[in-house]
PDB file of C-alpha atoms in Angstrom:
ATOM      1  CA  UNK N 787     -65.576 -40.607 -36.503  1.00  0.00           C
ATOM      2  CA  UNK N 788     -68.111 -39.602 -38.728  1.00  0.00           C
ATOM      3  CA  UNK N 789     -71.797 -39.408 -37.151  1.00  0.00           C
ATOM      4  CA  UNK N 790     -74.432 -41.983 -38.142  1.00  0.00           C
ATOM      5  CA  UNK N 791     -76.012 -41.032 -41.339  1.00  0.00           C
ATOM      6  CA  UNK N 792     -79.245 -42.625 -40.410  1.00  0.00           C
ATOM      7  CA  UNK N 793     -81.591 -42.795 -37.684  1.00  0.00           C
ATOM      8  CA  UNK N 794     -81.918 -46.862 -35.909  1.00  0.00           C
ATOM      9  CA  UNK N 795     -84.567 -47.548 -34.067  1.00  0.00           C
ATOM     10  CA  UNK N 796     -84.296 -48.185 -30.226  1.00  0.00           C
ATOM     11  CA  UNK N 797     -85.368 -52.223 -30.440  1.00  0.00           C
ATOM     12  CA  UNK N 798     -82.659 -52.778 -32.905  1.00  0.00           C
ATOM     13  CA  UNK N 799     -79.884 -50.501 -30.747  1.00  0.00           C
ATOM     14  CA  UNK N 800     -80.608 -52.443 -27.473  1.00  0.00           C
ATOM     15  CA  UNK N 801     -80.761 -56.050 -29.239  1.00  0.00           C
ATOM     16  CA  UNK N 802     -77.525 -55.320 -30.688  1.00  0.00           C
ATOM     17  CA  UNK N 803     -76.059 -54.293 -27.712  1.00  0.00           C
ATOM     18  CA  UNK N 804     -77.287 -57.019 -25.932  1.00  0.00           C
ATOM     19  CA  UNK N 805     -76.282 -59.397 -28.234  1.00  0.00           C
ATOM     20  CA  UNK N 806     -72.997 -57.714 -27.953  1.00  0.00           C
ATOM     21  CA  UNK N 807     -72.607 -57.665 -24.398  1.00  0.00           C
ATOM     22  CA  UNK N 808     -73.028 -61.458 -23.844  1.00  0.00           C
ATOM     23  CA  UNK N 809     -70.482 -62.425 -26.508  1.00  0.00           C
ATOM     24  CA  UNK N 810     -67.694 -59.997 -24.840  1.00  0.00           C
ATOM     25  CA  UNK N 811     -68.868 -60.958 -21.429  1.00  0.00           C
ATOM     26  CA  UNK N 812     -68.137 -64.779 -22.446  1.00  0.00           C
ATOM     27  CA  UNK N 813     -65.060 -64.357 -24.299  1.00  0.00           C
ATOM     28  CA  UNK N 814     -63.775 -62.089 -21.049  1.00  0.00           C
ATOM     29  CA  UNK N 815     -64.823 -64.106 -18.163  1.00  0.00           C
ATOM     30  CA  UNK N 816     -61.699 -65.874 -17.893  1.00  0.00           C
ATOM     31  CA  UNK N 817     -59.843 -62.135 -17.715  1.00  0.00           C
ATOM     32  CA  UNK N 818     -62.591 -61.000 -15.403  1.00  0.00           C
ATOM     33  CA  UNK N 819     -62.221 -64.066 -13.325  1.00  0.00           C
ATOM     34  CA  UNK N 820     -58.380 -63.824 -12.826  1.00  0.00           C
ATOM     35  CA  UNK N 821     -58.543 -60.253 -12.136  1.00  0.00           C
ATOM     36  CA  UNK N 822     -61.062 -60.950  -9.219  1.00  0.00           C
ATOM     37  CA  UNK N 823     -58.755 -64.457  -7.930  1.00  0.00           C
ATOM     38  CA  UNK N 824     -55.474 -62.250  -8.019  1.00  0.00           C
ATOM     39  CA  UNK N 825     -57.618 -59.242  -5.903  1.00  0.00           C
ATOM     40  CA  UNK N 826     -59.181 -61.299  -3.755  1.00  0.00           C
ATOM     41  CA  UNK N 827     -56.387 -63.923  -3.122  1.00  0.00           C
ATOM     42  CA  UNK N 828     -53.617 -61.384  -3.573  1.00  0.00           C
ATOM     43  CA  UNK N 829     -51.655 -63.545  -6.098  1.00  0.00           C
ATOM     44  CA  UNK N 830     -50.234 -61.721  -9.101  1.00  0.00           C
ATOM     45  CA  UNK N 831     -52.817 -61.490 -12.086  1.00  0.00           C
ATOM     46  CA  UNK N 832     -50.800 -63.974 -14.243  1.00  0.00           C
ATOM     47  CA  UNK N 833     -50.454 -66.506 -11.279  1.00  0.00           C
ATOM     48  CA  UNK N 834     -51.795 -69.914 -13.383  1.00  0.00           C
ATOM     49  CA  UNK N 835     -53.959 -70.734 -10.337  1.00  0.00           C
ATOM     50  CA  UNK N 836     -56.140 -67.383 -11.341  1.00  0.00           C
ATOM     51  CA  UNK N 837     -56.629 -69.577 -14.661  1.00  0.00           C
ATOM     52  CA  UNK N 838     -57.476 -73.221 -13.609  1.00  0.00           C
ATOM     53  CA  UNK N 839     -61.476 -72.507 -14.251  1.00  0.00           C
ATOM     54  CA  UNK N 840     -61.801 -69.689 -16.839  1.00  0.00           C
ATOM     55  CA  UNK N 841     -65.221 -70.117 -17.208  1.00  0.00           C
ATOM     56  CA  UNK N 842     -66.662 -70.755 -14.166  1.00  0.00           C
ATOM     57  CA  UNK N 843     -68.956 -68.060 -12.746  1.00  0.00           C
ATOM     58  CA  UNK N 844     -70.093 -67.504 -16.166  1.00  0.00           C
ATOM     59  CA  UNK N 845     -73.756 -68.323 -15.482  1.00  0.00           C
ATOM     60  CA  UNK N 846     -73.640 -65.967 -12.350  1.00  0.00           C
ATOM     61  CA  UNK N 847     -72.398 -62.744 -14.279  1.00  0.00           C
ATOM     62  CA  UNK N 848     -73.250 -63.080 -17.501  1.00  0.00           C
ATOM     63  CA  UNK N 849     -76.900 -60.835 -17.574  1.00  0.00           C
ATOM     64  CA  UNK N 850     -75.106 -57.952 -15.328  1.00  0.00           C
ATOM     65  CA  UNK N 851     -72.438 -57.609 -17.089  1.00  0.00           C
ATOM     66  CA  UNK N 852     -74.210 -58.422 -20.538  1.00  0.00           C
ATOM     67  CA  UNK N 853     -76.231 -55.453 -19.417  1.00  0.00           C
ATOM     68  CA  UNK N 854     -73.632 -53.131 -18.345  1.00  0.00           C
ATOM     69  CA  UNK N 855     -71.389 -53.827 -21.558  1.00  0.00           C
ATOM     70  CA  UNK N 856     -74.556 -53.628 -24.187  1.00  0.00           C
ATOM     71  CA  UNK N 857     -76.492 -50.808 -22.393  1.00  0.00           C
ATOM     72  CA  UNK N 858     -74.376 -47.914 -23.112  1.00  0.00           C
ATOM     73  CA  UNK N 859     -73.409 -48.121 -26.636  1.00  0.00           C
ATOM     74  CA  UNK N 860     -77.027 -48.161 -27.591  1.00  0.00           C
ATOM     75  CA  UNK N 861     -77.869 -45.643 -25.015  1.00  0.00           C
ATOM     76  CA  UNK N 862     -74.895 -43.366 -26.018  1.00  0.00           C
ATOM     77  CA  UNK N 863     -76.637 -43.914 -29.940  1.00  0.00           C
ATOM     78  CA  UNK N 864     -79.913 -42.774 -29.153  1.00  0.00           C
ATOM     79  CA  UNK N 865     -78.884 -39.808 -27.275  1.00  0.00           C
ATOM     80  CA  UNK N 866     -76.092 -38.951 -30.667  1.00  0.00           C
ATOM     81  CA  UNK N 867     -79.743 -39.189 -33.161  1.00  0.00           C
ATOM     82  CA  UNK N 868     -81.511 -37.369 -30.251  1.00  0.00           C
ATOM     83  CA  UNK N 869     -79.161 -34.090 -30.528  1.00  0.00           C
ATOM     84  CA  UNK N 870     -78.953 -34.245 -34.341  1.00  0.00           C
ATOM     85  CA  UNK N 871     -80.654 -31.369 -35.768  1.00  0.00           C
ATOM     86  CA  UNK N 872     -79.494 -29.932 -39.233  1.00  0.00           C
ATOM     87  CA  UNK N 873     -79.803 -26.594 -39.709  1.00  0.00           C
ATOM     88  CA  UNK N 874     -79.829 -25.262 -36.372  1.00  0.00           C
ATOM     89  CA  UNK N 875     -77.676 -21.719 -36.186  1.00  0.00           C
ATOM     90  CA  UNK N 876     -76.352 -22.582 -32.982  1.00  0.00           C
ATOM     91  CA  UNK N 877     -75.903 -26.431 -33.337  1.00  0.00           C
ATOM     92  CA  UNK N 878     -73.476 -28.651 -30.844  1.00  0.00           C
ATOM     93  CA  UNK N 879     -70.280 -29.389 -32.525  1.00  0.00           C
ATOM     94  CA  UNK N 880     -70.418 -33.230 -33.077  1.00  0.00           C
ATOM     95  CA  UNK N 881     -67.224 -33.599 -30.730  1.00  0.00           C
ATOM     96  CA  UNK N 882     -69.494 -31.712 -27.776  1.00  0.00           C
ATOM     97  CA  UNK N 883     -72.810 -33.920 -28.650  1.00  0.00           C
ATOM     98  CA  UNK N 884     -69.969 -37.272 -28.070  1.00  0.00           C
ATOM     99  CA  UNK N 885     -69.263 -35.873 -24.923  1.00  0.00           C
ATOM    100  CA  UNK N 886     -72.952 -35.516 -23.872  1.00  0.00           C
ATOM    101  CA  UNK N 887     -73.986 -38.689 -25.268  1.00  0.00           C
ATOM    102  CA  UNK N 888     -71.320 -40.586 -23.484  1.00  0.00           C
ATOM    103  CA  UNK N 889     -72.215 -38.570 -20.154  1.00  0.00           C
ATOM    104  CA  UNK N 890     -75.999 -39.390 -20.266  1.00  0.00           C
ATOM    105  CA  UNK N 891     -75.125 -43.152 -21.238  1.00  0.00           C
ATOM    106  CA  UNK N 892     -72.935 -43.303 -18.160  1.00  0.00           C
ATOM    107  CA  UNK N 893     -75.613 -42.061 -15.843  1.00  0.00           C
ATOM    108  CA  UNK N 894     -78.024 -44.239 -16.939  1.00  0.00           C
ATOM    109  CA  UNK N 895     -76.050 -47.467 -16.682  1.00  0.00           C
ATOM    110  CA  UNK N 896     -75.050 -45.853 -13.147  1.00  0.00           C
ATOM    111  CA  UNK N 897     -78.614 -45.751 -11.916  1.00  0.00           C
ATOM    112  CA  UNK N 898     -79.828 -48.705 -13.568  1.00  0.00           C
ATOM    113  CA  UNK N 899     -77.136 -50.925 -12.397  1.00  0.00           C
ATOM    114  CA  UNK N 900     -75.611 -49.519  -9.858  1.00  0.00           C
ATOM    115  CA  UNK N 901     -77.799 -51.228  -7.168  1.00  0.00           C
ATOM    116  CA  UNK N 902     -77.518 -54.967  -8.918  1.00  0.00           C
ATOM    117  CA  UNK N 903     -73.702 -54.360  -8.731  1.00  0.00           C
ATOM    118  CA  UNK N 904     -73.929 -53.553  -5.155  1.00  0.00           C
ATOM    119  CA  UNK N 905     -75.552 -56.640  -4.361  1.00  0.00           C
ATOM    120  CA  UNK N 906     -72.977 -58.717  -6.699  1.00  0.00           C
ATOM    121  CA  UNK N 907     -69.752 -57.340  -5.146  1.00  0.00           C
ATOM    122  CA  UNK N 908     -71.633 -58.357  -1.360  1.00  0.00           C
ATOM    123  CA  UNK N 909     -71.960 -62.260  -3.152  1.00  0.00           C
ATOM    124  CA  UNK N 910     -67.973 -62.171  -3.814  1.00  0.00           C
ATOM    125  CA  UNK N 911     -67.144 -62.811   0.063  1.00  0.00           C
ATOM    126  CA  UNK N 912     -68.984 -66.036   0.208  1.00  0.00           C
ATOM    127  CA  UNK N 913     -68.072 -69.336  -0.958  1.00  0.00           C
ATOM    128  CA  UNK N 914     -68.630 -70.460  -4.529  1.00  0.00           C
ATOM    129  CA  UNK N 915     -71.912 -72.369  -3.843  1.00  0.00           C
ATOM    130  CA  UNK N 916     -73.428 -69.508  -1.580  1.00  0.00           C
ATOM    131  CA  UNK N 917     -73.560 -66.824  -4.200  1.00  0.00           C
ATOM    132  CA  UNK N 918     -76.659 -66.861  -4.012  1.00  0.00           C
ATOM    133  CA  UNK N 919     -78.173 -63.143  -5.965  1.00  0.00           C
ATOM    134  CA  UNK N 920     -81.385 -63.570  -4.406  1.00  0.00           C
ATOM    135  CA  UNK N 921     -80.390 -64.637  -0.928  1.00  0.00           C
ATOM    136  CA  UNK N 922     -77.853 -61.934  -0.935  1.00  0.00           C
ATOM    137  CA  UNK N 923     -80.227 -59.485  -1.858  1.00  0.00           C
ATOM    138  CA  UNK N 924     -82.788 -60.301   1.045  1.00  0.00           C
ATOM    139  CA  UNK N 925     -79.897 -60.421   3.605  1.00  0.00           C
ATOM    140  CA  UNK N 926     -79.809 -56.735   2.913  1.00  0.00           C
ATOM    141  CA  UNK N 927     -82.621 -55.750   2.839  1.00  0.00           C
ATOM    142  CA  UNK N 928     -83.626 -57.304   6.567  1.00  0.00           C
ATOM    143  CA  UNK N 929     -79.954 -56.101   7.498  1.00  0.00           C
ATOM    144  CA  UNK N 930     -80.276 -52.312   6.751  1.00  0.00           C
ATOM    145  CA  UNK N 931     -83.398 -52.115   4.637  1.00  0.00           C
ATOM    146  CA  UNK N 932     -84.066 -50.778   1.080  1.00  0.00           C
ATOM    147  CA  UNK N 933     -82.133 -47.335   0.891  1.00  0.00           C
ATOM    148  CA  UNK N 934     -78.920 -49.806   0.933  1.00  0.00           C
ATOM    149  CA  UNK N 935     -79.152 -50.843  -2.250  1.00  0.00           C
ATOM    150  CA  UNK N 936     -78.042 -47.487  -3.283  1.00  0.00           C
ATOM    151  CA  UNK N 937     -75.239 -47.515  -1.378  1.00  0.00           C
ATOM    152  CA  UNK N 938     -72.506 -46.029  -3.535  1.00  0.00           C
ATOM    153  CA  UNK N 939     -74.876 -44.467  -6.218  1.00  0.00           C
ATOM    154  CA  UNK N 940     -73.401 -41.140  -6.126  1.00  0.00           C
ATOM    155  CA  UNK N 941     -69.466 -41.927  -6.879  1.00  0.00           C
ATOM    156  CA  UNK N 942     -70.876 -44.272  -9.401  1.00  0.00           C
ATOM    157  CA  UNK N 943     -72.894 -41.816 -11.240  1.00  0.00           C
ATOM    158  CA  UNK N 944     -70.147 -38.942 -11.292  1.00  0.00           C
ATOM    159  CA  UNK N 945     -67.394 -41.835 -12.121  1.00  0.00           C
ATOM    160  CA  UNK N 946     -69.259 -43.022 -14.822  1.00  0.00           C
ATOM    161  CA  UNK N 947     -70.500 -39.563 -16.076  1.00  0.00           C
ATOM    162  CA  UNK N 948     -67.016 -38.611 -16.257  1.00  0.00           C
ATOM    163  CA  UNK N 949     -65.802 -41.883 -17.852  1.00  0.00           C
ATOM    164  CA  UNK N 950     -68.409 -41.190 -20.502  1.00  0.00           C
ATOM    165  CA  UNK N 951     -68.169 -37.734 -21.151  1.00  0.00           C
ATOM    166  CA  UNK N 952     -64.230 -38.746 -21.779  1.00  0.00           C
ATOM    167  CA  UNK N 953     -64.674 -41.788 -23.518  1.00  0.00           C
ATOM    168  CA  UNK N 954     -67.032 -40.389 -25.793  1.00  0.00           C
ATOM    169  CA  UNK N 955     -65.086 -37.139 -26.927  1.00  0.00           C
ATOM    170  CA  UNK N 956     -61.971 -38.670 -26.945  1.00  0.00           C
ATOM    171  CA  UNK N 957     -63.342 -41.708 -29.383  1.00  0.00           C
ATOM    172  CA  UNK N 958     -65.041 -39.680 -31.516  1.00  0.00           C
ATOM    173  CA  UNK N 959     -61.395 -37.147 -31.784  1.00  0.00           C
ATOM    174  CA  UNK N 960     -59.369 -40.185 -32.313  1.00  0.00           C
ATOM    175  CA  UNK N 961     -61.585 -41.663 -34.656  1.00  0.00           C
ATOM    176  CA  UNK N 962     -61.901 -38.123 -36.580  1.00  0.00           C
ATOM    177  CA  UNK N 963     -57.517 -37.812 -36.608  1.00  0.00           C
ATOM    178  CA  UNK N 964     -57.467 -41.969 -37.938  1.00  0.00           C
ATOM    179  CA  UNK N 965     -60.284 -40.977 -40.672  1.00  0.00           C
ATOM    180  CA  UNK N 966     -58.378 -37.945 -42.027  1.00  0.00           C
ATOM    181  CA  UNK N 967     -55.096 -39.958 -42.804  1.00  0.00           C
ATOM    182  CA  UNK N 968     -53.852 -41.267 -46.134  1.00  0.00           C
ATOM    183  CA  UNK N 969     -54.841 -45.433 -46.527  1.00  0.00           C
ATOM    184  CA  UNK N 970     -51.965 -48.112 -45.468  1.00  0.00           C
ATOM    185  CA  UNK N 971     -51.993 -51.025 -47.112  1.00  0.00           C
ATOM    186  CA  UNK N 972     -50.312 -53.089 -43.691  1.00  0.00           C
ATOM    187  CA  UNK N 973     -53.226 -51.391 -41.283  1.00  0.00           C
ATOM    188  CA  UNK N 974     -56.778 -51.126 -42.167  1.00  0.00           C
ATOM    189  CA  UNK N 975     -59.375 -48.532 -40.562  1.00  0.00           C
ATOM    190  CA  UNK N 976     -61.164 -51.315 -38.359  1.00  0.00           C
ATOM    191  CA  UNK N 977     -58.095 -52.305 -36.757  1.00  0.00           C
ATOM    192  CA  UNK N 978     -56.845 -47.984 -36.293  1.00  0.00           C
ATOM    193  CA  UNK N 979     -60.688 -47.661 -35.156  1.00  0.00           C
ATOM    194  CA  UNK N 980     -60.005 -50.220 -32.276  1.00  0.00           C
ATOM    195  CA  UNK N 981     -56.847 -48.485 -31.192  1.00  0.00           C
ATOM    196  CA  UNK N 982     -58.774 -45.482 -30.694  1.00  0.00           C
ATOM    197  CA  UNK N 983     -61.372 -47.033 -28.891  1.00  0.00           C
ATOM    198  CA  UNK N 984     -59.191 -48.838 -26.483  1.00  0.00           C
ATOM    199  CA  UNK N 985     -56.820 -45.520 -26.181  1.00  0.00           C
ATOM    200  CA  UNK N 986     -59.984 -43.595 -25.624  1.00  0.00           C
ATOM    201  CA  UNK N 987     -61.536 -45.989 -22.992  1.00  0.00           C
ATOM    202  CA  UNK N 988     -57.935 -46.594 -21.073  1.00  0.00           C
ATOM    203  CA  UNK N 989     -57.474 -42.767 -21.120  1.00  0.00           C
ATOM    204  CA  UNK N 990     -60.916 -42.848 -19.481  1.00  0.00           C
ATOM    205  CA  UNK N 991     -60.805 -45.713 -16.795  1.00  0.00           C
ATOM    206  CA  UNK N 992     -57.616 -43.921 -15.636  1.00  0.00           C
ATOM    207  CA  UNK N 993     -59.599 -40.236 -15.086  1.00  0.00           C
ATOM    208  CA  UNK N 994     -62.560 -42.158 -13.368  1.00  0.00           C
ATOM    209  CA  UNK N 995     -60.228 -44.474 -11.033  1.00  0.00           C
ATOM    210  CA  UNK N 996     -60.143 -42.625  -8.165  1.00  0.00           C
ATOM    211  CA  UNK N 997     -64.196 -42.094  -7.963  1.00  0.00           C
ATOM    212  CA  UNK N 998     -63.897 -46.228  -8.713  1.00  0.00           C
ATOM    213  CA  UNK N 999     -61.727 -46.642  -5.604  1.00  0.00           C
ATOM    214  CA  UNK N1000     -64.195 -44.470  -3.843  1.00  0.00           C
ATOM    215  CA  UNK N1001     -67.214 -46.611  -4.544  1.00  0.00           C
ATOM    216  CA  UNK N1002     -65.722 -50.422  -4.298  1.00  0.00           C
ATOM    217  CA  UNK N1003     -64.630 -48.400  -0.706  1.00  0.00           C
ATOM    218  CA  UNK N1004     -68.455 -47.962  -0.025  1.00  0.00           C
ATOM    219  CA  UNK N1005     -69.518 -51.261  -1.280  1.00  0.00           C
ATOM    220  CA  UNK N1006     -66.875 -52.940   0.491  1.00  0.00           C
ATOM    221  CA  UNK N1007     -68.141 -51.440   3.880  1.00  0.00           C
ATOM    222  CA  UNK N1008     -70.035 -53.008   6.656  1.00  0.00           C
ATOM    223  CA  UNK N1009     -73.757 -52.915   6.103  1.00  0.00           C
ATOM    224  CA  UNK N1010     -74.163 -51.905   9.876  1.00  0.00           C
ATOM    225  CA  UNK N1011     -71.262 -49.389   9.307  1.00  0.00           C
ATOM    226  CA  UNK N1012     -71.473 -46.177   8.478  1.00  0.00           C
ATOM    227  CA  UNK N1013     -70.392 -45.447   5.149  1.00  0.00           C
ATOM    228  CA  UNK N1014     -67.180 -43.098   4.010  1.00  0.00           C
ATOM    229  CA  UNK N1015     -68.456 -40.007   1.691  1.00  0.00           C
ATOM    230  CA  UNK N1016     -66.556 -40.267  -1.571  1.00  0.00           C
ATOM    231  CA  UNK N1017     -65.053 -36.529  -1.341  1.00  0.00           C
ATOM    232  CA  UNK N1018     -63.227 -38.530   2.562  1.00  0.00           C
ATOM    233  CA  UNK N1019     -62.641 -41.214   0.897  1.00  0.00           C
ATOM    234  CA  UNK N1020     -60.422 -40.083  -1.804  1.00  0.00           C
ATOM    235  CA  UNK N1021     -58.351 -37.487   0.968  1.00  0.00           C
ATOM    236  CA  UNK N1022     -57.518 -40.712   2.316  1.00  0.00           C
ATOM    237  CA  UNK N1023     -56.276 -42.067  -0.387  1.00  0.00           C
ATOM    238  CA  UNK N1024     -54.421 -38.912  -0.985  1.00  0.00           C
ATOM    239  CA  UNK N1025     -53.145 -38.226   2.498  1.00  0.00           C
ATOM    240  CA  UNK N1026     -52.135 -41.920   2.739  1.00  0.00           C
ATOM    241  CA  UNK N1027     -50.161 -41.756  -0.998  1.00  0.00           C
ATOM    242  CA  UNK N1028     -48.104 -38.866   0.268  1.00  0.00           C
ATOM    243  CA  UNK N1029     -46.775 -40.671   3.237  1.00  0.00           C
ATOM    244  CA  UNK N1030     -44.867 -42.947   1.451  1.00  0.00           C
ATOM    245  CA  UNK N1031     -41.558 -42.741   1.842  1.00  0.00           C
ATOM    246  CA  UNK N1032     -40.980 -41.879  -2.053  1.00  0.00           C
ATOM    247  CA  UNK N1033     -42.648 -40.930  -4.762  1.00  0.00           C
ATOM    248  CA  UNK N1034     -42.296 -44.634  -6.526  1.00  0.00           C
ATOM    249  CA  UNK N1035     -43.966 -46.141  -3.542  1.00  0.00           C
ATOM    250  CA  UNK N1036     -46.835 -43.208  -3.491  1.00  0.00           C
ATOM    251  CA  UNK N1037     -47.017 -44.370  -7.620  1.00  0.00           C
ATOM    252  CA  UNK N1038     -47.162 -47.685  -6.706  1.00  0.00           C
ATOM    253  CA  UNK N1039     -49.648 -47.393  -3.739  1.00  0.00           C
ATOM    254  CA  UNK N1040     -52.174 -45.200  -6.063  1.00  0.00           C
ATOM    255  CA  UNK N1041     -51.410 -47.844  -8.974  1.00  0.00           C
ATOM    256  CA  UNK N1042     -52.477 -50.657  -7.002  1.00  0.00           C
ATOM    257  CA  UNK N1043     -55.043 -48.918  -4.733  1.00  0.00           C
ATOM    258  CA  UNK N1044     -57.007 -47.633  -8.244  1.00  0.00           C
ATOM    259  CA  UNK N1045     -56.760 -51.178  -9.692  1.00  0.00           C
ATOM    260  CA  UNK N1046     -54.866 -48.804 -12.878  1.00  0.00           C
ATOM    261  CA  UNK N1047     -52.998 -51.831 -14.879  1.00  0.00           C
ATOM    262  CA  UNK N1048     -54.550 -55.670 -15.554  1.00  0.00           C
ATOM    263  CA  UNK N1049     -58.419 -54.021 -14.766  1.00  0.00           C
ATOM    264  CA  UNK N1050     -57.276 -50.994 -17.383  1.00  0.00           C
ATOM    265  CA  UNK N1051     -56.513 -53.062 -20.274  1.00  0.00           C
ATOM    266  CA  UNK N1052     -59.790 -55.275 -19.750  1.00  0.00           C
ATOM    267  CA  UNK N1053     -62.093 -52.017 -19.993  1.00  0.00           C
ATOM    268  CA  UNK N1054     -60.324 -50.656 -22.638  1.00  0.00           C
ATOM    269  CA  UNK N1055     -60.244 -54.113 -24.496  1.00  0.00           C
ATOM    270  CA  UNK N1056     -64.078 -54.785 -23.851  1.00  0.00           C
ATOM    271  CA  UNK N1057     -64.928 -51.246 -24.446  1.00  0.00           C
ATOM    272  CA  UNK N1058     -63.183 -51.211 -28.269  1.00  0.00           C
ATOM    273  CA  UNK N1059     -64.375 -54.734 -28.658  1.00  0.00           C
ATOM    274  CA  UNK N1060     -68.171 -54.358 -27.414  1.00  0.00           C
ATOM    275  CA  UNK N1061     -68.136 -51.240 -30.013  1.00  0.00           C
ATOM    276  CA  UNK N1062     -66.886 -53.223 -32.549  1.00  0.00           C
ATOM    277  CA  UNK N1063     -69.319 -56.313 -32.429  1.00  0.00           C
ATOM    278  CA  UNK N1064     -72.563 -53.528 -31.402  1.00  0.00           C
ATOM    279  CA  UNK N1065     -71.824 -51.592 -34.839  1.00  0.00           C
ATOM    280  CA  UNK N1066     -71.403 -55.057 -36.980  1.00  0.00           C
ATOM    281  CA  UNK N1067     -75.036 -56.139 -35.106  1.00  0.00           C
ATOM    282  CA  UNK N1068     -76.780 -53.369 -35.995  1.00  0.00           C
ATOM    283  CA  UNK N1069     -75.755 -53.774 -40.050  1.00  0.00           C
ATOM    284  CA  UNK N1070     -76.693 -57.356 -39.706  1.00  0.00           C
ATOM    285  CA  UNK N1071     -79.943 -56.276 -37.943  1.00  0.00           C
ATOM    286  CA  UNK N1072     -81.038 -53.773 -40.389  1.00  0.00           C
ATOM    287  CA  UNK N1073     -79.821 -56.192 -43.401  1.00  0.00           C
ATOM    288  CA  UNK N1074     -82.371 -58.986 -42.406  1.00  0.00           C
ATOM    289  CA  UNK N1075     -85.234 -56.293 -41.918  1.00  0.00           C
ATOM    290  CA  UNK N1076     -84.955 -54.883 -45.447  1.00  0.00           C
ATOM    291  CA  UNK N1077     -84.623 -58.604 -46.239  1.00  0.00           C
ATOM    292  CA  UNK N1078     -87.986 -59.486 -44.757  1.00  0.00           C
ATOM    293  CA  UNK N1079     -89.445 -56.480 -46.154  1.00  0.00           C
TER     294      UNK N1079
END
């Protein structure tokens, strides 16, 4: 994957990301919505009663996950033009400056969302017309006070550091091999550019999933109780894997424990299709500015 051969400015980044985010969050909600029915009501994912309202919730998540989905492509951008400079004798290779750039996206959507996710995944135990954010959010804060919103923070940042630093090097490697080989006529680069986003970002969700399992542990605690470090909570997870009887039922317990499968395909999917939509909004973008000037 070549590097961009021009600076974009930031306003046009984050509107494109945006503008990203909401269509992928929309066109996913059903997926996101059956994965959360066949979790919470422990019915296979392709159960048709995970499917009866696809679209229902919508309103509820469509700014946070808008937001996480269209924040770190144009985050991850900024940082790429930040660490370009020509010249330098001792300059990052562009493979390292993906790696960085995916790291420092990662951490930012981490610490800027982190605590509205927290507060979400506390909405999902109510009934359908209690999910209230606000309500939920004040509930906390007289429960256990302010520092609870951060509840998880850590795991989150080093999960998605890690899932960004991977994603990032890995995309731009894949991207780099797909370039480099001689045209098809029956596949075209968009469509070997998607693979390698979605093999990048499912290589990724995999290498972060047990920091994930950590976190949705620390969310899904108590708010009087005291909360499991991640480091304790993944030596559980360990310890209780290689108890199983066999090593298929440790496989399957870590399988289903990490949420690696259904959940997998959706990040990969949104990731390679959020990339593709951001980099065909910024074209349009800077198309109608030189238009207007």
């Amino acid at each position: 994957m070549s590097e961009p051969k021009h600076l974009v400015n930031a306003q046009v980044l984050f509107g494109s990301g945006f503008a990203a985010g909401v269509v992928v969050t929309g066109l996913l909600n059903p997926v996101d919505r059956a994965l959360f029915l066949s979790v919470s009501k422990r019915r296979p994912f392709l159960d048709p009663r995970n499917w009866t309202k696809p679209f229902q919730g919508l309103g509820q998540s469509m700014v946070g996950r808008a937001a996480s989905t269209g924040l770190w492509f144009p985050i991850e951008r900024l940082v790429n033009q930040a660490l370009q400079h020509p010249g330098r004798a001792h300059e990052l290779s562009p493979a390292v400056k993906s790696a960085l750039a995916g790291q420092v996206a990662g951490v930012a959507n981490a610490v800027l969302l982190s605590p509205l996710a927290f507060i979400k995944y506390q909405t999902w135990g109510l009934p359908e017309g209690k999910r209230s954010f606000s309500r939920t959010a004040a509930k906390v804060y007289r429960t256990v006070g302010p520092l609870s919103f951060f509840r998880g923070l850590p795991a989150t940042v080093v999960r998605d550091a890690l899932f960004g630093g991977c994603f990032g090097s890995m995309r731009f490697e894949l991207r780099s091999r797909v370039e480099g080989r001689e045209p098809s006529a029956h596949v075209s680069m968009g469509a070997l550019h998607f693979g390698a986003d979605c093999a990048a970002a499912g290589v990724a969700t995999v290498l972060s999933s047990p920091l994930n399992y950590a976190r949705n542990l620390q969310f899904a605690t108590r708010l009087t109780d005291a909360v499991p470090s991640t480091m304790s909570a993944m030596y559980s997870l360990g310890w209780e894997a290689a108890r199983q009887p066999s090593m298929h039922a440790a496989t399957g317990l870590l399988l289903r424990r990490t949420n690696i499968g259904w959940g997998t395909l959706r990040v990969a999917g949104g990731m390679a299709l959020t990339a593709k939509l951001f980099a065909g909004c910024v074209v349009v973008a800077e198309a109608l500015i030189s238009f207007d000037q």
